[in-house]
Each structure stands twice: as C-alpha cells, then as structure tokens.
Amino acid sequence: MGNFHCALNPDQAGRCLCCEVGCCNLFEVLVTRQEAADLMALRLPDVPDFDGCFAPSERPDEFALRKRVDGRCVFSDGKLCKIHRLHGYAAKPLSCRIFPLHIQHWADGGISAELRYICPGVHPGGRRLGDRLDEIAILARQLGSRRMANDAVYSKSNPAPLATVRKVHAGFRQLLRDPELPWPLRLYTAARILDFHDQKSMADAIRQADDSFAPELTAFVAKARPELERELASSIRCDALVRSEFRNILAGYLRDDRPEDMSVARRLKRSLDHIRLHTGAAPLTVLNPRAPRISMLNCPAVGRRFEPSPEAAAMFGEFWFSKLDTMEFCGTQIQQMPYNTGLRHLLLAAPAARVFAAGFAFAEDADRIEFSHMHRAVRLLDFTFGRSPFFRLGITQKWLRRLTVPARFAALLHQCFR
C-alpha cells in the first residue's frame, strides 16, 4: 500500500449496544476456508456440523454462514454471538470483526472507511473513527488480500481514471462542505455543475483535471452565486413526472431485495405493493416495516413541513458527509456506479432523508424532526444505499440523472425543504 491514505469522516462514532437487532442476521456473512476450519475447531455448544454451519457461496474459496429457521446466524445464542461470548472478539471471522465499519480498498492503494448506520450503536458518544486509524489500516490490509479493489471512472461516456476522479472530487467536496452556502444551494450547485460537466465540450476539462480544479470550481461558485440563487428560487414547480420518479427512488430505498425475493410469486406481490404505494392505497410500511407509516402521496410535502433539531441535523451530517468524504458512493464495488452517477445518487439521498425523517415526525405528531426520527431515516437509507440491486438497474440510473437536471432538482428541493 505504497500510496496509502485513509479517507473517512473522523467525527463518526459508535459503540456496540449488544442489542437484539442482529446486524449479522441482515447480511450474508462470508468466511474463508481457513476461518471456517478455525470456527469448527472451537467446538462451540449446540452448533451443527460443518455442512450445517456453512453454505457454498459465489466466491470459490469462501463459505456463507448459514441461518437458523428464525433467520439468526447459526452461531447466535438468540441474542449474542457465541464466538464472541465464549472466545472473544479476536476469534470472530474478519467480516464480523469489521462490522459496522465499511472499508473499501481502492485500486490506487488508498482505503476509505465509514460506519454503517444500520447498526443502532452508530451515534455520538462512542469511539470516533479518527481515533481508530491504526485498527482500520490493519483491517484494510487483511480485507485487501481477499477482495477486489474498488475502482472508479468519472462517467461511462468520459472514463477519466481514478486519479482524475479524486481531483474532481476535491472540488465537489469543498463545495458541499462550504458552511457559507445554504444547504439547498450547495445541493443545487453540485447538480448544476454535474449537468455542465456532462456537456461534450467539457470532456477535456474533466480528463485534464489537476490540483487547480478545486480552487477554480470554488472561484466559479463565488462568482455565479447570485445567478445560482435566482435559478434555485425560480424553479418551484414540481411536476407530476418529477414526483413520480422521486417516489420510485424513495421506494428503492425501502426495498431490501434478497435472493429469495426473486421468485415469481414474491416479485408479483412486490409489483402489486408498488402500485398500492404509488396510488396512496397503502403506507410506506407495505414495502418495509421499518419505514414511517405515511402515504407516498404526502412524502415531498411532509418533508417541507418539518425542520430538524440541531441533534437531528448533526446526525444527518455525519451520515451524509461520511459518504461524501470517503467517496463510498461510486465505483466497481459500489453499485458499479461511475462517479457522476454516484454523486447524483448521494445528492438525492438528502431530500430522501428529509422525507423519511419528517415522515417519522408526522406519524408521531411531533413538532419537528428529532434525533430519533433522523436516526431511523438514515438507517433506512444506509441499508440499501450500497446494497440494493434496484440502484444498479439502467432505468433507476436514468431516474437519478433526470431528477438531478437543474430545473427538476431545484423544484424537488423546494418541495422537500423550506
């Protein structure tokens, strides 16, 4: 790792609550052949034989931990991990020791790390990522020997390489972290610049991006700010097509597509649920029981009605900026998204988070978005952001593109934010 650097949001923090959410039950946990042998050698009580513990996976040299009838990991005692309880943290497989960290080993030798908000223990008051750099580096080296490195290009039509992408990203990161700009204006400006860069005449500017890209972008935004503010303020009409496509994106964040969901019967039921959801005949919970119990027809308007508390705003910031800082919104290992599509996905996560958090506040008859509302909202988003195959579909990525066309995105921001 000669070019080693670690990208993370150092303020992200968390601690294990030993809760009953069963984070390991939500995913397919992969172990190497050696890890499987080491686990069987522990002779844990009430654990089946090798074939009862491990199932073949798509990776030739790895196995997936089997689940019990109740969906829990075969090594769970009903609440806690038997391996951890009886033999300590170090005896657990690498996949289990890493969670809730999400670590990417990049093709240029760098690593990135973020905490996954699907774990309810990820919240202020725990151990900061900035204090775990040595541990993260060790885990990343171990993971790097087992997984393909993540790589990214700028776009499908302009496949500028990862080194160039990092130069471009430095400019967007500086823009989106600028506290002098109102939050909706930052989001709109980023979408406006992405749209500008999509022009064929801008291809060379992207391919030739260097260290001057970030300061030049900052200077452009400062000069164009009055015009950008005027554009954002004037585009307030959110037409039926924008609302429909945004509802599709919201539905995508609620979906947890698993292999068993591919049966004809399950796919038919999900299609019917989508119809009921879009017509307002069923609440969001029809797709996900962890969603707020509101109608899809009310979503954008609900988002606009509620302001977040300072604690809720900080919660969202840690979640959203952790993805921005780490660039864990794009690449071959993250939905196979090129940089420009991944950044559009991240921009749309902002109004989606506001809508879900406001939905929880509305359902509880609260006056504003509190910490607990935003916490549940970002857990919903984080669970599917880099996981659901829905976001790999060509039609979904077209929706991402169309929803962030400047005039449409401005209207959507107007509908979801005050």
XYZ file of C-alpha atoms in Angstrom:
418
model
C 0.000 0.000 0.000
C 2.651 2.465 -1.119
C 0.177 5.268 -1.848
C -1.645 4.667 1.422
C -4.085 7.313 2.574
C -7.265 6.881 4.553
C -10.422 8.818 3.691
C -13.032 8.986 6.437
C -15.196 11.325 8.451
C -13.244 11.397 11.742
C -16.261 12.571 13.739
C -18.334 9.449 13.062
C -18.615 7.486 16.276
C -20.326 4.441 17.726
C -20.230 1.611 20.203
C -21.811 -1.829 20.273
C -25.027 -1.851 22.304
C -25.238 -5.665 22.367
C -28.754 -5.164 21.045
C -31.158 -7.651 19.566
C -31.251 -6.074 16.103
C -28.986 -8.865 14.938
C -26.894 -6.944 12.399
C -25.130 -10.144 11.323
C -28.523 -11.673 10.540
C -29.269 -8.989 7.954
C -26.434 -9.932 5.606
C -24.721 -12.877 4.011
C -21.570 -13.289 6.125
C -18.659 -14.751 4.154
C -15.720 -16.602 5.710
C -12.600 -18.127 4.186
C -11.923 -21.848 4.177
C -9.369 -21.351 6.974
C -11.770 -19.256 9.065
C -14.417 -21.964 8.712
C -11.937 -24.607 9.910
C -10.887 -22.405 12.859
C -14.521 -21.926 13.913
C -15.234 -25.651 13.845
C -12.128 -26.236 15.976
C -13.651 -24.091 18.747
C -16.254 -26.826 19.361
C -18.979 -24.382 20.322
C -22.020 -25.838 22.152
C -25.228 -26.554 20.239
C -23.634 -25.858 16.865
C -24.235 -28.289 13.947
C -21.561 -29.963 11.848
C -19.606 -28.229 9.072
C -22.334 -28.507 6.426
C -24.879 -27.288 8.938
C -22.781 -24.173 9.627
C -21.511 -23.225 6.186
C -23.067 -22.999 2.734
C -21.267 -22.616 -0.604
C -21.054 -19.022 -1.853
C -20.482 -17.396 -5.222
C -16.816 -16.964 -4.274
C -14.924 -20.246 -4.833
C -12.725 -20.030 -1.716
C -15.327 -18.738 0.720
C -18.401 -20.011 2.544
C -21.526 -18.226 3.793
C -22.591 -18.682 7.400
C -25.942 -20.457 7.494
C -29.004 -19.018 9.217
C -31.365 -20.779 11.613
C -35.093 -21.071 10.942
C -35.681 -17.782 12.798
C -33.195 -16.008 10.489
C -30.433 -15.661 13.069
C -26.833 -16.640 12.427
C -26.080 -20.270 13.236
C -23.516 -19.049 15.805
C -26.016 -16.826 17.648
C -27.315 -17.834 21.065
C -30.549 -15.950 20.393
C -29.134 -12.553 21.297
C -25.336 -12.538 21.317
C -22.595 -14.197 19.264
C -21.381 -17.443 20.854
C -17.944 -16.993 19.322
C -17.524 -13.560 20.900
C -19.110 -14.503 24.218
C -17.022 -17.649 24.752
C -13.776 -16.909 22.918
C -13.578 -13.149 22.486
C -13.602 -10.653 19.637
C -10.357 -11.905 18.061
C -11.835 -15.368 17.397
C -14.540 -13.990 15.098
C -14.185 -14.042 11.282
C -12.858 -10.905 9.599
C -16.290 -9.969 8.191
C -17.722 -9.938 11.731
C -14.772 -8.054 13.251
C -15.033 -5.289 10.669
C -18.758 -4.578 11.104
C -20.142 -1.903 11.489
C -17.144 -0.497 9.651
C -17.476 -0.453 5.882
C -13.967 -0.476 4.427
C -13.002 -0.071 0.789
C -9.579 -0.950 -0.530
C -9.028 1.267 -3.588
C -7.132 0.489 -6.795
C -4.632 3.315 -6.169
C -3.587 1.912 -2.791
C -5.807 4.127 -0.651
C -8.507 2.982 1.732
C -11.762 4.502 2.893
C -13.823 3.715 5.938
C -17.261 4.667 7.215
C -19.598 3.396 9.902
C -22.831 1.758 8.762
C -25.912 3.327 10.320
C -27.870 0.113 10.019
C -26.178 -0.615 13.357
C -28.115 1.347 16.015
C -24.882 1.679 18.013
C -23.525 4.162 15.464
C -24.230 7.504 17.108
C -22.413 10.248 19.035
C -20.908 9.142 22.307
C -18.975 6.154 21.045
C -15.417 5.795 19.817
C -14.522 8.198 16.991
C -13.221 6.889 13.669
C -10.431 9.438 13.908
C -9.108 7.506 16.915
C -9.127 4.147 15.093
C -6.742 4.781 12.195
C -4.233 2.079 13.167
C -7.007 -0.503 13.610
C -8.613 0.495 10.296
C -5.291 0.165 8.467
C -4.788 -3.376 9.803
C -8.329 -4.446 8.900
C -7.966 -2.884 5.449
C -4.770 -4.833 4.747
C -6.473 -8.074 5.756
C -9.519 -7.249 3.648
C -7.394 -6.177 0.687
C -5.966 -9.663 0.350
C -9.491 -11.117 -0.023
C -11.480 -8.608 -2.062
C -11.109 -6.912 -5.409
C -10.030 -3.284 -5.072
C -12.631 -0.607 -5.703
C -12.038 1.491 -8.810
C -13.973 4.361 -10.367
C -14.155 6.384 -13.558
C -15.785 9.782 -13.952
C -18.568 8.641 -16.286
C -19.404 5.969 -18.834
C -19.017 8.437 -21.683
C -15.891 10.032 -20.189
C -13.950 7.246 -18.414
C -11.389 9.513 -16.784
C -9.451 7.314 -14.295
C -9.478 7.233 -10.501
C -6.574 9.669 -10.144
C -8.560 12.257 -12.113
C -11.762 11.452 -10.238
C -10.027 12.300 -6.955
C -9.035 15.743 -8.303
C -12.613 16.412 -9.410
C -13.984 15.113 -6.115
C -11.809 17.516 -4.124
C -13.699 20.380 -5.760
C -17.148 18.922 -5.124
C -16.244 18.049 -1.542
C -15.087 21.612 -0.890
C -18.316 22.969 -2.383
C -20.627 20.632 -0.472
C -18.850 21.293 2.828
C -18.914 25.091 2.461
C -20.799 26.394 5.542
C -21.219 29.816 3.921
C -23.691 28.402 1.407
C -27.238 27.383 2.430
C -27.719 23.611 2.310
C -30.236 23.502 -0.597
C -27.974 25.860 -2.584
C -24.991 23.539 -2.089
C -27.003 20.575 -3.359
C -28.397 22.513 -6.309
C -24.991 23.937 -7.274
C -23.424 20.477 -7.271
C -26.202 19.206 -9.561
C -25.790 22.282 -11.784
C -22.056 21.656 -12.167
C -22.578 17.941 -12.856
C -25.005 18.893 -15.598
C -22.475 21.368 -17.038
C -19.732 18.728 -17.000
C -21.945 16.310 -18.923
C -21.652 18.520 -21.997
C -19.373 17.050 -24.671
C -17.363 20.254 -24.767
C -16.373 19.696 -21.120
C -14.886 16.222 -21.636
C -11.312 17.509 -21.966
C -11.700 19.695 -18.854
C -12.540 16.611 -16.813
C -9.814 14.426 -18.327
C -7.211 17.114 -17.700
C -8.313 17.962 -14.147
C -5.408 18.640 -11.788
C -4.849 20.304 -8.404
C -6.184 23.584 -9.787
C -9.655 22.086 -10.323
C -10.888 22.613 -6.740
C -9.866 26.302 -6.379
C -11.198 27.081 -9.865
C -14.543 25.476 -9.001
C -14.695 27.459 -5.748
C -13.986 30.693 -7.630
C -16.689 29.864 -10.182
C -19.294 29.239 -7.475
C -18.450 32.517 -5.720
C -18.855 34.437 -8.969
C -22.016 32.612 -10.084
C -23.739 32.552 -6.681
C -26.337 35.281 -7.419
C -27.380 33.529 -10.631
C -27.484 30.122 -8.920
C -29.661 31.532 -6.128
C -32.009 33.051 -8.707
C -32.297 29.728 -10.572
C -32.993 27.822 -7.362
C -35.648 30.306 -6.243
C -37.416 30.430 -9.604
C -37.805 26.667 -10.167
C -40.596 25.884 -7.709
C -42.987 23.807 -9.810
C -42.564 20.089 -9.134
C -44.489 18.421 -11.966
C -46.147 15.005 -11.923
C -43.203 13.279 -13.651
C -40.691 14.542 -11.080
C -42.944 13.490 -8.201
C -43.476 10.044 -9.744
C -39.785 9.402 -10.373
C -38.859 10.629 -6.892
C -41.410 8.220 -5.419
C -39.704 5.438 -7.370
C -36.367 6.399 -5.788
C -37.966 6.502 -2.326
C -39.437 3.057 -2.928
C -35.966 1.863 -3.922
C -34.575 2.989 -0.567
C -37.275 0.967 1.173
C -36.610 -2.254 -0.736
C -34.446 -4.999 0.697
C -34.103 -7.323 -2.259
C -32.826 -10.731 -1.199
C -32.172 -13.812 -3.355
C -35.357 -15.460 -2.091
C -37.326 -12.427 -3.341
C -36.667 -13.396 -6.943
C -39.444 -15.987 -7.082
C -42.347 -15.193 -9.412
C -44.846 -15.014 -6.546
C -42.733 -12.606 -4.493
C -41.995 -10.396 -7.483
C -45.679 -10.242 -8.360
C -46.593 -9.291 -4.783
C -43.932 -6.591 -4.752
C -45.261 -5.176 -8.036
C -48.756 -5.006 -6.544
C -47.344 -3.366 -3.408
C -45.669 -0.737 -5.599
C -48.972 0.046 -7.292
C -50.753 0.372 -3.934
C -47.915 2.543 -2.653
C -47.927 4.919 -5.629
C -51.701 5.333 -5.591
C -51.740 6.088 -1.881
C -53.726 2.938 -1.097
C -51.025 1.681 1.290
C -48.457 3.345 3.587
C -44.677 3.097 3.133
C -44.633 0.205 5.593
C -46.069 -2.067 2.894
C -42.543 -2.246 1.442
C -40.592 -2.021 4.682
C -41.948 -2.403 8.231
C -39.198 -0.056 9.487
C -40.492 2.814 7.307
C -42.680 5.679 8.607
C -46.382 4.925 8.397
C -47.352 7.654 5.933
C -48.734 7.753 2.395
C -46.296 8.074 -0.504
C -48.546 10.828 -1.892
C -47.661 13.034 1.100
C -43.894 12.473 1.024
C -42.413 15.667 -0.525
C -44.884 17.951 1.240
C -44.233 16.243 4.591
C -40.504 16.805 4.137
C -41.047 20.515 3.780
C -43.253 20.862 6.857
C -40.683 19.825 9.468
C -37.334 21.337 10.436
C -34.682 19.138 12.101
C -33.423 19.781 15.601
C -29.681 20.573 15.898
C -29.065 16.997 17.069
C -31.004 15.571 14.102
C -29.149 17.830 11.668
C -25.825 16.680 13.124
C -26.901 13.043 12.774
C -27.732 13.540 9.100
C -24.472 15.409 8.538
C -22.367 12.585 9.942
C -24.158 10.056 7.744
C -24.177 12.071 4.519
C -20.722 13.594 4.784
C -19.198 10.240 5.694
C -20.209 9.032 2.228
C -19.017 12.255 0.628
C -15.641 12.224 2.402
C -14.918 8.570 1.650
C -16.277 8.602 -1.924
C -18.131 5.411 -0.976
C -20.967 6.317 -3.319
C -19.314 5.131 -6.535
C -17.013 2.531 -8.024
C -16.913 -1.037 -9.245
C -17.641 -2.329 -5.734
C -20.477 0.124 -5.048
C -23.375 -0.482 -7.422
C -20.851 -0.300 -10.308
C -21.642 3.406 -10.497
C -19.307 5.871 -12.204
C -18.501 8.982 -10.187
C -21.076 11.322 -11.738
C -23.957 8.843 -11.284
C -22.880 8.016 -7.737
C -22.742 11.689 -6.782
C -26.250 12.205 -8.173
C -27.359 9.266 -6.016
C -25.815 10.939 -2.982
C -27.427 14.311 -3.778
C -30.861 12.664 -3.944
C -30.231 10.947 -0.604
C -30.527 14.394 1.035
C -34.203 15.050 0.171
C -34.933 11.343 0.714
C -33.550 11.515 4.265
C -35.591 14.650 4.972
C -38.758 12.964 3.701
C -38.296 9.800 5.758
C -37.315 11.688 8.925
C -40.257 14.064 8.513
C -42.488 11.047 7.950
C -41.479 9.628 11.326
C -42.128 13.039 12.939
C -45.529 13.320 11.207
C -46.556 9.804 12.247
C -45.752 10.646 15.879
C -47.469 14.056 15.750
C -44.158 15.741 16.638
C -43.404 19.437 16.051
C -40.020 18.890 14.403
C -37.590 16.202 13.303
C -35.877 14.880 16.412
C -32.682 12.809 16.671
C -34.608 9.518 16.826
C -36.535 10.359 13.641
C -33.371 11.139 11.674
C -31.566 8.137 13.137
C -34.280 5.812 11.818
C -34.289 7.616 8.470
C -30.554 7.274 7.838
C -30.681 3.623 8.890
C -33.276 3.058 6.162
C -31.115 4.822 3.583
C -27.836 3.228 4.612
C -29.270 -0.271 4.455
C -29.981 -0.046 0.724
C -27.627 2.719 -0.464
C -24.791 0.425 -1.494
C -26.671 -2.858 -1.335
C -29.954 -2.975 -3.243
C -29.667 -4.190 -6.857
C -32.503 -1.750 -7.610
C -29.908 1.023 -7.888
C -27.881 -0.943 -10.432
C -30.750 -1.001 -12.907
C -30.392 1.143 -16.004
C -33.835 2.680 -15.550
C -33.028 3.635 -11.943
C -29.833 5.367 -13.004
C -31.812 7.237 -15.668
C -34.143 8.444 -12.900
C -31.115 9.620 -10.910
C -29.960 11.573 -13.936
C -33.355 13.084 -14.763
C -34.164 14.046 -11.167
C -30.904 15.995 -10.861
C -31.362 18.008 -14.062
C -31.075 21.516 -12.543
C -34.656 22.770 -13.027
C -36.167 19.499 -11.799
C -33.774 19.185 -8.865
C -34.473 22.773 -7.822
C -38.205 22.042 -7.819
C -37.655 18.858 -5.805
C -35.543 20.729 -3.242
C -38.269 23.369 -2.980
C -40.825 20.629 -2.288
C -38.711 18.897 0.393
C -37.021 21.833 2.183
C -38.298 25.149 3.463
